[in-house]
XYZ file of C-alpha atoms in Angstrom:
487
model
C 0.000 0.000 0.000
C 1.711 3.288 -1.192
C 2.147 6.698 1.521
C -1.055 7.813 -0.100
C -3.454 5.204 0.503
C -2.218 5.519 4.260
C -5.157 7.030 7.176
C -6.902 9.119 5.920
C -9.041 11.884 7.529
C -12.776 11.664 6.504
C -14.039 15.017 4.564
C -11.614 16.682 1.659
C -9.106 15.121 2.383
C -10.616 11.324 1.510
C -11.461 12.576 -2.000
C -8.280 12.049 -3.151
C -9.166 8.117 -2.733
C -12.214 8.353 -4.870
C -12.870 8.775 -8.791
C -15.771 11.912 -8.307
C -15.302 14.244 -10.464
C -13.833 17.899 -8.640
C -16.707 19.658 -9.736
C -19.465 17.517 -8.597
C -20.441 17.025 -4.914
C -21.990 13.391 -4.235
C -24.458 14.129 -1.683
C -26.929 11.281 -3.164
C -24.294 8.091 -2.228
C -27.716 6.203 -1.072
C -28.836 5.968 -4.487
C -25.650 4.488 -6.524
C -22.692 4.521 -4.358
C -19.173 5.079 -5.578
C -16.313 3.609 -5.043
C -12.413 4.357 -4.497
C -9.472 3.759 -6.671
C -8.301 0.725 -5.184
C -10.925 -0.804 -5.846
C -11.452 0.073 -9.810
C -7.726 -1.279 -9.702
C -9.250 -4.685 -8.489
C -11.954 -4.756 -11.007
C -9.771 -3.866 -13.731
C -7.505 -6.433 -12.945
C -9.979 -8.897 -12.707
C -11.721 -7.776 -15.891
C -8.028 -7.906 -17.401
C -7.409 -11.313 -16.328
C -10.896 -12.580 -17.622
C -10.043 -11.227 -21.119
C -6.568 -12.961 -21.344
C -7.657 -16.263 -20.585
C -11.341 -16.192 -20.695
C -11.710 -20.168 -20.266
C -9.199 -20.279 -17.780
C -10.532 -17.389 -15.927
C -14.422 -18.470 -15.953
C -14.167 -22.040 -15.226
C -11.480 -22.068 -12.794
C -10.132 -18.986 -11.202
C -13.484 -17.219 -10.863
C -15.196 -19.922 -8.758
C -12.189 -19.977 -6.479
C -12.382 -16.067 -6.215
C -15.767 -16.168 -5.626
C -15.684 -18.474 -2.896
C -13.165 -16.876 -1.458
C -15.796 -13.166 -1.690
C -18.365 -15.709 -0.310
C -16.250 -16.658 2.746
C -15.822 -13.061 3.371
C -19.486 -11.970 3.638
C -20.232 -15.332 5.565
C -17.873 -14.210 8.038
C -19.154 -10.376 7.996
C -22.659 -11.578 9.078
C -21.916 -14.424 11.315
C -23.692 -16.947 9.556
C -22.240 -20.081 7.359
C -20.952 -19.816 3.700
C -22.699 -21.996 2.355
C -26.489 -20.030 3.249
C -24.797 -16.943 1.220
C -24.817 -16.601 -2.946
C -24.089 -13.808 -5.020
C -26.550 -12.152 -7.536
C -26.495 -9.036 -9.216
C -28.749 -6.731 -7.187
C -31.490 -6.338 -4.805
C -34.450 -6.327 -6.745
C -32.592 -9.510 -8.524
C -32.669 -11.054 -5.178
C -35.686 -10.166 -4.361
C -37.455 -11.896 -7.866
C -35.197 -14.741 -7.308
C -37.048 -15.825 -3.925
C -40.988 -14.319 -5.200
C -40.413 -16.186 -8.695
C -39.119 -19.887 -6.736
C -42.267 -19.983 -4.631
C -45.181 -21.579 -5.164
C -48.205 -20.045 -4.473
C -51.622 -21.591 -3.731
C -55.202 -19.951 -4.340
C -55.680 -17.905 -0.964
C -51.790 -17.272 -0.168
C -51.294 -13.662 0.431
C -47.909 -11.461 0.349
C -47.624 -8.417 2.663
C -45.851 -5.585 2.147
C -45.591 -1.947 3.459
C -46.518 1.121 1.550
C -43.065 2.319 1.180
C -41.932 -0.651 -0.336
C -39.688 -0.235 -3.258
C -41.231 0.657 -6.721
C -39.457 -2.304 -8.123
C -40.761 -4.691 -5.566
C -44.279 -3.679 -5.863
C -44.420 -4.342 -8.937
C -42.503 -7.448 -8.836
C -45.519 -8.641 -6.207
C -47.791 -7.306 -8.815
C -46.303 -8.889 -11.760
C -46.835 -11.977 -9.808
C -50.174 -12.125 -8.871
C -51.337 -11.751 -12.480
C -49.612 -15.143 -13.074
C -49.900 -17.331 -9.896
C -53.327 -17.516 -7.309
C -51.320 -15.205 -4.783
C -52.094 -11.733 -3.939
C -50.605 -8.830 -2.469
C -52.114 -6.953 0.859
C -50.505 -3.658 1.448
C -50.037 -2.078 4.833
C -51.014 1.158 4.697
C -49.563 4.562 6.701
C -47.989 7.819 5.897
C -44.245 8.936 7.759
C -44.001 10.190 10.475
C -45.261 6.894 12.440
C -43.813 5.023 14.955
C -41.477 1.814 14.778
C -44.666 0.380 17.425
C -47.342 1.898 15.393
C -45.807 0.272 11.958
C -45.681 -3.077 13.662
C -49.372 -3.101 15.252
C -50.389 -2.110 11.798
C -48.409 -5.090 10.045
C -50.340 -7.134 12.819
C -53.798 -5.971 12.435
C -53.483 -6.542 8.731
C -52.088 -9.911 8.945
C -55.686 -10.407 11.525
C -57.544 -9.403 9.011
C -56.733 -10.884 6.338
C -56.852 -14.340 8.246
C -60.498 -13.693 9.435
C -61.298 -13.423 5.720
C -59.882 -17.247 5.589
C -56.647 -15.724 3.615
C -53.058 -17.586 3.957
C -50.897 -14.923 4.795
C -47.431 -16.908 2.908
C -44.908 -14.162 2.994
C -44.058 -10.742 4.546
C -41.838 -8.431 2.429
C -39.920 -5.118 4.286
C -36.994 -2.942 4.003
C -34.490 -2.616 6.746
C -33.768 1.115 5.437
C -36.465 2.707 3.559
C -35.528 4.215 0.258
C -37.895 7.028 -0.096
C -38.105 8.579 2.562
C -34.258 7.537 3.955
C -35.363 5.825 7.302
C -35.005 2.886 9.584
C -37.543 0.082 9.294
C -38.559 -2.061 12.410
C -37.521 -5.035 10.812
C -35.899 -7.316 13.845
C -39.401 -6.699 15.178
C -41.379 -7.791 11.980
C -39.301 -10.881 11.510
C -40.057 -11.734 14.832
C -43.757 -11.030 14.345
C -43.535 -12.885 11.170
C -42.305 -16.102 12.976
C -44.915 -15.733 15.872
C -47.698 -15.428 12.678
C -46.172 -18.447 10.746
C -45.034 -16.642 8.040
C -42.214 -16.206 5.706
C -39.948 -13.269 5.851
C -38.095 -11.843 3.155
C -36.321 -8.648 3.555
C -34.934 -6.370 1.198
C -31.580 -4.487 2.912
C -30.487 -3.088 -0.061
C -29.938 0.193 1.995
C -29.239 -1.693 5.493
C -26.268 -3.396 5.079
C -23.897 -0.693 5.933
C -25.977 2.087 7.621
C -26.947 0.047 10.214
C -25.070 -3.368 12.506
C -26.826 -6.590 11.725
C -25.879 -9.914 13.344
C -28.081 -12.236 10.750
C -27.726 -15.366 13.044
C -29.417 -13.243 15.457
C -32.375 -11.853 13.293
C -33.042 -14.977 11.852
C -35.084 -13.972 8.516
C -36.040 -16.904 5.842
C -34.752 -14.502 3.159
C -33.015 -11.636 2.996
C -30.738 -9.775 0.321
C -28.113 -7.109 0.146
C -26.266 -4.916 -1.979
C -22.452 -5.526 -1.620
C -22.053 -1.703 -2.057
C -23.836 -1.341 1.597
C -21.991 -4.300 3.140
C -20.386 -3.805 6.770
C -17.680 -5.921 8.774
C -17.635 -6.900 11.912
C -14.578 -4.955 14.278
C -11.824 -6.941 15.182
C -12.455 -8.341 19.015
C -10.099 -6.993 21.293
C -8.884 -8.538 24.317
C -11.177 -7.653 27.121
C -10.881 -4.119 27.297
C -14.175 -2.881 29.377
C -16.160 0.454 27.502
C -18.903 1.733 28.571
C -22.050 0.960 26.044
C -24.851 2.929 24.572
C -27.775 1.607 24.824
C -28.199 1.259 21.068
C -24.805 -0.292 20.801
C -25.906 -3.353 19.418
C -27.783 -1.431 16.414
C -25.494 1.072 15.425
C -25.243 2.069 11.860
C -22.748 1.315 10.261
C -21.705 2.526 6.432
C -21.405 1.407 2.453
C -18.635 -1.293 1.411
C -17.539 0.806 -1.539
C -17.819 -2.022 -4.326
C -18.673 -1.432 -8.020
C -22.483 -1.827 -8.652
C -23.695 -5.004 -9.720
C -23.047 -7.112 -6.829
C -25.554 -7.980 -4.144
C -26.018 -11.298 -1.669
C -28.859 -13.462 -1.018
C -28.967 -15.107 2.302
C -30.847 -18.479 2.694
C -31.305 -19.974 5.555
C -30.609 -24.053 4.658
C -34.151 -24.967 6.209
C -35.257 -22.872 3.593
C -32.744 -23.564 0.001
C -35.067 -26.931 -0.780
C -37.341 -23.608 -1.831
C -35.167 -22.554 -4.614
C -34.963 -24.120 -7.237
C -33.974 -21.859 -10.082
C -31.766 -18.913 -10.543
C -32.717 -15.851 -12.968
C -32.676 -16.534 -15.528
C -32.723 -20.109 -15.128
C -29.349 -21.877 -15.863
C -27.005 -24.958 -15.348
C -27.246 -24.902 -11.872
C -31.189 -25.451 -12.033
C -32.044 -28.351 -9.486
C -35.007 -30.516 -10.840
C -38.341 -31.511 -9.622
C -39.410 -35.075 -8.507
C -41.973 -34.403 -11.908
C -39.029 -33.336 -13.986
C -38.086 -35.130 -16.513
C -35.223 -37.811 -16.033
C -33.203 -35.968 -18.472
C -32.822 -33.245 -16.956
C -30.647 -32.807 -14.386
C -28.129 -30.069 -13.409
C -24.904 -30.492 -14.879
C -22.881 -28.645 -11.980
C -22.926 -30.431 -9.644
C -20.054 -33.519 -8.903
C -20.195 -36.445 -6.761
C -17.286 -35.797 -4.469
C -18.189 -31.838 -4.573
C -18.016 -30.150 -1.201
C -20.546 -27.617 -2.086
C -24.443 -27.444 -1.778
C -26.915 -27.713 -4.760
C -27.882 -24.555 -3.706
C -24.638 -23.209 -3.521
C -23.977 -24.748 -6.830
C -26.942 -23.319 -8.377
C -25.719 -19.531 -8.313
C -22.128 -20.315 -8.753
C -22.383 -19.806 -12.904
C -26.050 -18.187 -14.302
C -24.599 -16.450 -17.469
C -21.705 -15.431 -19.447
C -22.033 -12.087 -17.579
C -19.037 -9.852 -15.817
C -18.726 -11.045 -11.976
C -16.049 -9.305 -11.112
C -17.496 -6.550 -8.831
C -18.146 -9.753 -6.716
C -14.719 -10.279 -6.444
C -13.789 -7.187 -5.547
C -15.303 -7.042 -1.691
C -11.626 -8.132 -0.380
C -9.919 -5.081 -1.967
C -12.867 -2.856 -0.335
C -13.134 -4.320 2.943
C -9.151 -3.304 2.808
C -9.470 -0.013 2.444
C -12.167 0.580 4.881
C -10.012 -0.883 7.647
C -6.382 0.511 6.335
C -7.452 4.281 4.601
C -10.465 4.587 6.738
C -9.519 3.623 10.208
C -12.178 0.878 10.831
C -15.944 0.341 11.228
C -15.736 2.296 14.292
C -14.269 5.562 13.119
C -16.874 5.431 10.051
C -19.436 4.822 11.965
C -19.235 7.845 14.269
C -18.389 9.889 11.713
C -21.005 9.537 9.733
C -23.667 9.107 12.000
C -23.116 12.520 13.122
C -22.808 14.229 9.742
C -25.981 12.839 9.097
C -27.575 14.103 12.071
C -25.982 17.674 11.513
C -26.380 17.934 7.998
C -30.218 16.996 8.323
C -31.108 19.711 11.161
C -28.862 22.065 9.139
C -30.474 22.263 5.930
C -34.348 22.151 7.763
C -33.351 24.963 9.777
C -32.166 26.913 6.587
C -35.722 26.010 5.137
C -37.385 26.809 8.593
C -38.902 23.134 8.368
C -37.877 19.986 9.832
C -36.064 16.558 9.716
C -38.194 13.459 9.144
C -38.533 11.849 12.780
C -41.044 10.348 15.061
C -44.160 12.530 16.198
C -43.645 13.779 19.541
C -40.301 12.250 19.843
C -39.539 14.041 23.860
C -36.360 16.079 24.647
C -33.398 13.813 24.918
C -35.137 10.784 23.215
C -33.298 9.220 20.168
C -35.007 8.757 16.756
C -34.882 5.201 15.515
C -35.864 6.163 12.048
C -33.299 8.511 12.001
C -30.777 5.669 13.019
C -29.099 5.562 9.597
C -26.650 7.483 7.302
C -29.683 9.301 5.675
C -31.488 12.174 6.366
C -35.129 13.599 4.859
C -35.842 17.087 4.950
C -39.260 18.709 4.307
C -39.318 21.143 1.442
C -41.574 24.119 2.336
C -43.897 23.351 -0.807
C -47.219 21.684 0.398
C -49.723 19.504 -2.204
C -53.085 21.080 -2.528
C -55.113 17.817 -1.169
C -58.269 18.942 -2.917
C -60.017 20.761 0.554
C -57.544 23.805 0.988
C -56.188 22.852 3.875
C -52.425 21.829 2.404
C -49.543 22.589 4.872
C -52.352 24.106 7.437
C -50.808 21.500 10.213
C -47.075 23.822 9.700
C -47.092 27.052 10.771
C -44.792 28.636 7.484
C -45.603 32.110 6.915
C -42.742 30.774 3.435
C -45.200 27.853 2.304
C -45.936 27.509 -1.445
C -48.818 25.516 -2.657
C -48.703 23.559 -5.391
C -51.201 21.834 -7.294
C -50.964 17.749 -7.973
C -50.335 18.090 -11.569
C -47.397 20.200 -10.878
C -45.741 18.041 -8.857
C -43.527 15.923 -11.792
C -42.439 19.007 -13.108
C -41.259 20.820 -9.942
C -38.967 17.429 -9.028
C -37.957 17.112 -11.927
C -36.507 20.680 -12.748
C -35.040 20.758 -9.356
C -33.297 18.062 -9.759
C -32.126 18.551 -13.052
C -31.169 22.380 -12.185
C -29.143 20.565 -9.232
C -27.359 18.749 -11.944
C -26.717 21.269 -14.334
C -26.321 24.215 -12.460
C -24.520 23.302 -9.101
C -23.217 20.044 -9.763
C -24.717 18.012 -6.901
C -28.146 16.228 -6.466
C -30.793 15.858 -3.478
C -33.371 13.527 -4.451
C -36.674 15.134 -4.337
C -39.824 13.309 -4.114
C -43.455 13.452 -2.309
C -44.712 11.837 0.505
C -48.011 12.221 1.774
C -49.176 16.063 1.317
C -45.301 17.339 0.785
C -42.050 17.706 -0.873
C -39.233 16.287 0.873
C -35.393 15.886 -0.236
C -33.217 13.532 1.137
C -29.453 13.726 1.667
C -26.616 10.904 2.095
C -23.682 10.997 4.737
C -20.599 9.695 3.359
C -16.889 9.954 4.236
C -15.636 12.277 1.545
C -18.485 14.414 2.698
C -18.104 17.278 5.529
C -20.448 20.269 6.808
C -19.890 22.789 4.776
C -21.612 20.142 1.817
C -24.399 20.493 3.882
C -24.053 24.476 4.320
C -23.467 25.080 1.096
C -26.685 22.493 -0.468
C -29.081 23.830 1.906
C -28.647 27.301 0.172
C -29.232 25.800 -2.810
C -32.319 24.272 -2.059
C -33.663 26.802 -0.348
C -32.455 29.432 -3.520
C -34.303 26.624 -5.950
C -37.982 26.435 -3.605
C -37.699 30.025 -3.999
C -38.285 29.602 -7.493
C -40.555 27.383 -7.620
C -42.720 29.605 -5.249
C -42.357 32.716 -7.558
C -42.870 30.789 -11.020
C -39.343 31.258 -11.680
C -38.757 27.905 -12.760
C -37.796 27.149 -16.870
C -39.645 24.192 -17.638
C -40.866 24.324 -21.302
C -44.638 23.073 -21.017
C -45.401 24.836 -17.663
C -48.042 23.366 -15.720
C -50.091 25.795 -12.981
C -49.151 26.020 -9.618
């Protein structure tokens, strides 16, 4: 490791690690990640490697590789190797384990309304080809981790009084839209108490927030590799005093190229996959199959699963951003200092930079209602923080925004809403060089902002000017959209 990939302090000074470009500020790493030089070295060299001896490469040093990445991430969430595969992303996870089930006339999936557009629709695409059906739970932020829970509960009661088998719960462990913490230790273990399946989509968790799997116990869940964690190095018993969220701290993103994600599966549950997507060599037959087929992976004498087997090869595709968790679990601990130092860092930039941009809108951070003095947020327990834009939603009886006390609130009218978020963000683009995501929820605008550690507080300063300079636009028509639409 050369002088320069030595500590590092977090801020300016880390951006010399990372390939953003000088002129753009990255204050949306929830969305896509990045990731640091070292790292693109890794891919490139196994990219180069699979181009100079392709067969060589694919059928023998990539499996090795990858079991090696697989070993890794085993050991990062304390469970066994061979219950963890790669795939290439969430919502490929996520299809993987919806599309293997079989569903019976009656079966019901539950999900939240916050659930990821991609999921939705995944649950959606699926009930207009099998007998199941989706059930959403229904609520608006800010709510309670309690109140989300008794909801989950009452509409698992209900649908069971109507005779319905409630198969399969589906929840995030970080919201996307808005950016906060889901109660999802407490919904897998109302899922077991109800009999039913869990399948959780961390996507954002891994890396905002500490997860011992083992200890959660879900039937399913998947991860992007670019939000993976590791576990601190034990040291020898060394008493500290503990906060009493220490075992649920967040922790940060892995920094590994996109395109790599992990499904964990329990082995009480692998006999219920069956197929990969799409389905390849690996695909382990049915006892109605027929006797011809048969998965041509597998050996006698091989150590590994059919499970495990059945991921290990799905396509002639580029796997080397699995590959590359090593290089980035290297850096973190070397350049960065450990879990530990990111995770303080970061939780309170995130805290900062979320009460300094709602105070420079005179609104507020996303949090519990009537969260008392001195009491923590859990939904703000992550490296994300949504801010309410002072521009309300005309819901049809006048009353928009008359709950918020803004002598500064704009009103805008439902079929403007597309066209506000979507200048604003493209003026963030083009005219400042950074990007909040804006988006509605419920009766409001919010934005939502991503702590990271090339970031520092003047990001925060300097953003919350510009949003506040581009919502006073939008609230005196100043905005340059081509086919304007009334406010």
């Amino acid at each position: 490791m050369s002088s320069s990939d030595q500590l590092t302090p977090f801020g300016r000074p880390m951006l010399k690690h990372f390939l953003l470009d000088p002129k753009y500020k990255n204050l949306n790493h929830g969305s896509f990640g990045t990731y640091p030089i070292q790292v693109r070295e890794a891919l490139h060299k196994f990219q180069h490697d699979a181009e100079a001896r392709p067969d060589a490469f694919i059928r023998w040093e990539q499996p090795r590789a990858l079991d090696e990445a697989r070993v890794a991430v085993s050991k990062v969430l304390g469970v066994p190797t061979n219950e963890c595969v790669f795939v290439k992303n969430a919502t490929t996870g996520v299809n993987t384990v919806l599309r293997n089930l079989v569903f019976n006339e009656g079966d019901v999936i539950v999900y939240f309304a916050t659930i990821y557009g991609a999921v939705e629709k995944t649950i959606i695409s699926i009930s207009e080809s099998t007998p199941v059906r989706g059930l959403k739970v229904e609520y608006q932020f800010p709510i309670s981790h309690e109140e989300l829970v008794k909801r989950f509960r009452d509409v698992v009661a209900g649908a069971k009084q109507k005779g319905l088998n409630v198969r399969l719960a589906v929840f995030d462990t970080i919201v996307s839209m808005p950016g906060v913490r889901f109660p999802f230790e407490k919904l897998v273990e109302a899922c077991r108490e109800e009999g039913i399946l869990s399948l959780i989509d961390g996507a954002h968790g891994i890396g905002q927030i500490q997860l011992n799997l083992a200890q959660v116990n879900p039937d399913f869940f998947v991860f992007s590799t670019s939000h993976l964690i590791y576990p601190k190095k034990k040291k020898k018993k060394k008493k500290k005093k503990k906060k009493d969220y220490a075992d649920n701290r967040p922790y940060r993103w892995l920094y590994t190229p996109r395109g790599c994600a992990v499904l964990y599966v329990p082995v009480r549950n692998q006999h219920l996959l069956r197929t990969t997507l799409p389905t390849s060599w690996g695909f382990i037959p049915g006892p109605n199959s027929p006797s011809t087929v048969r998965s041509v992976l597998p050996a006698p004498d091989s150590p590994k699963s059919a499970f495990e087997l059945l991921f290990q090869f799905v396509a002639s595709t580029d796997d080397s951003p699995y590959l590359c968790t090593p290089t980035a679990v290297k850096f973190r601990e070397e350049v960065c200092g450990g879990e530990e130092r990111i995770y303080t860092y970061l939780e309170e930039l995130a805290y900062e930079a979320g009460d300094i941009i709602a105070a420079a809108l005179g609104t507020e951070v996303l949090q519990e209602p009537d969260l008392q003095p001195g009491q923590v947020s859990q939904i703000r327990r992550c490296a994300m923080a949504t801010i309410r834009l002072p521009l309300a939603i005309d819901n049809g009886n006048g009353k928009a925004g008359a709950d918020k006390n803004l002598s500064s609130l704009t009103t805008l009218s439902p079929a403007a809403v597309p066209d506000v978020i979507d200048w604003m963000q493209k003026t963030m683009v083009d005219e400042y060089g950074t990007i909040t995501p804006v988006f509605q929820h419920g009766d409001w605008l919010w934005t939502r902002i991503s702590a990271q550690i090339y970031l520092e507080k003047s990001d925060f300063e300097w953003v919350a000017g510009v949003v506040k300079e581009l919502c006073e636009k939008v609230a005196k028509g100043q905005m340059d959209i081509k086919a304007k639409t009334k406010l």
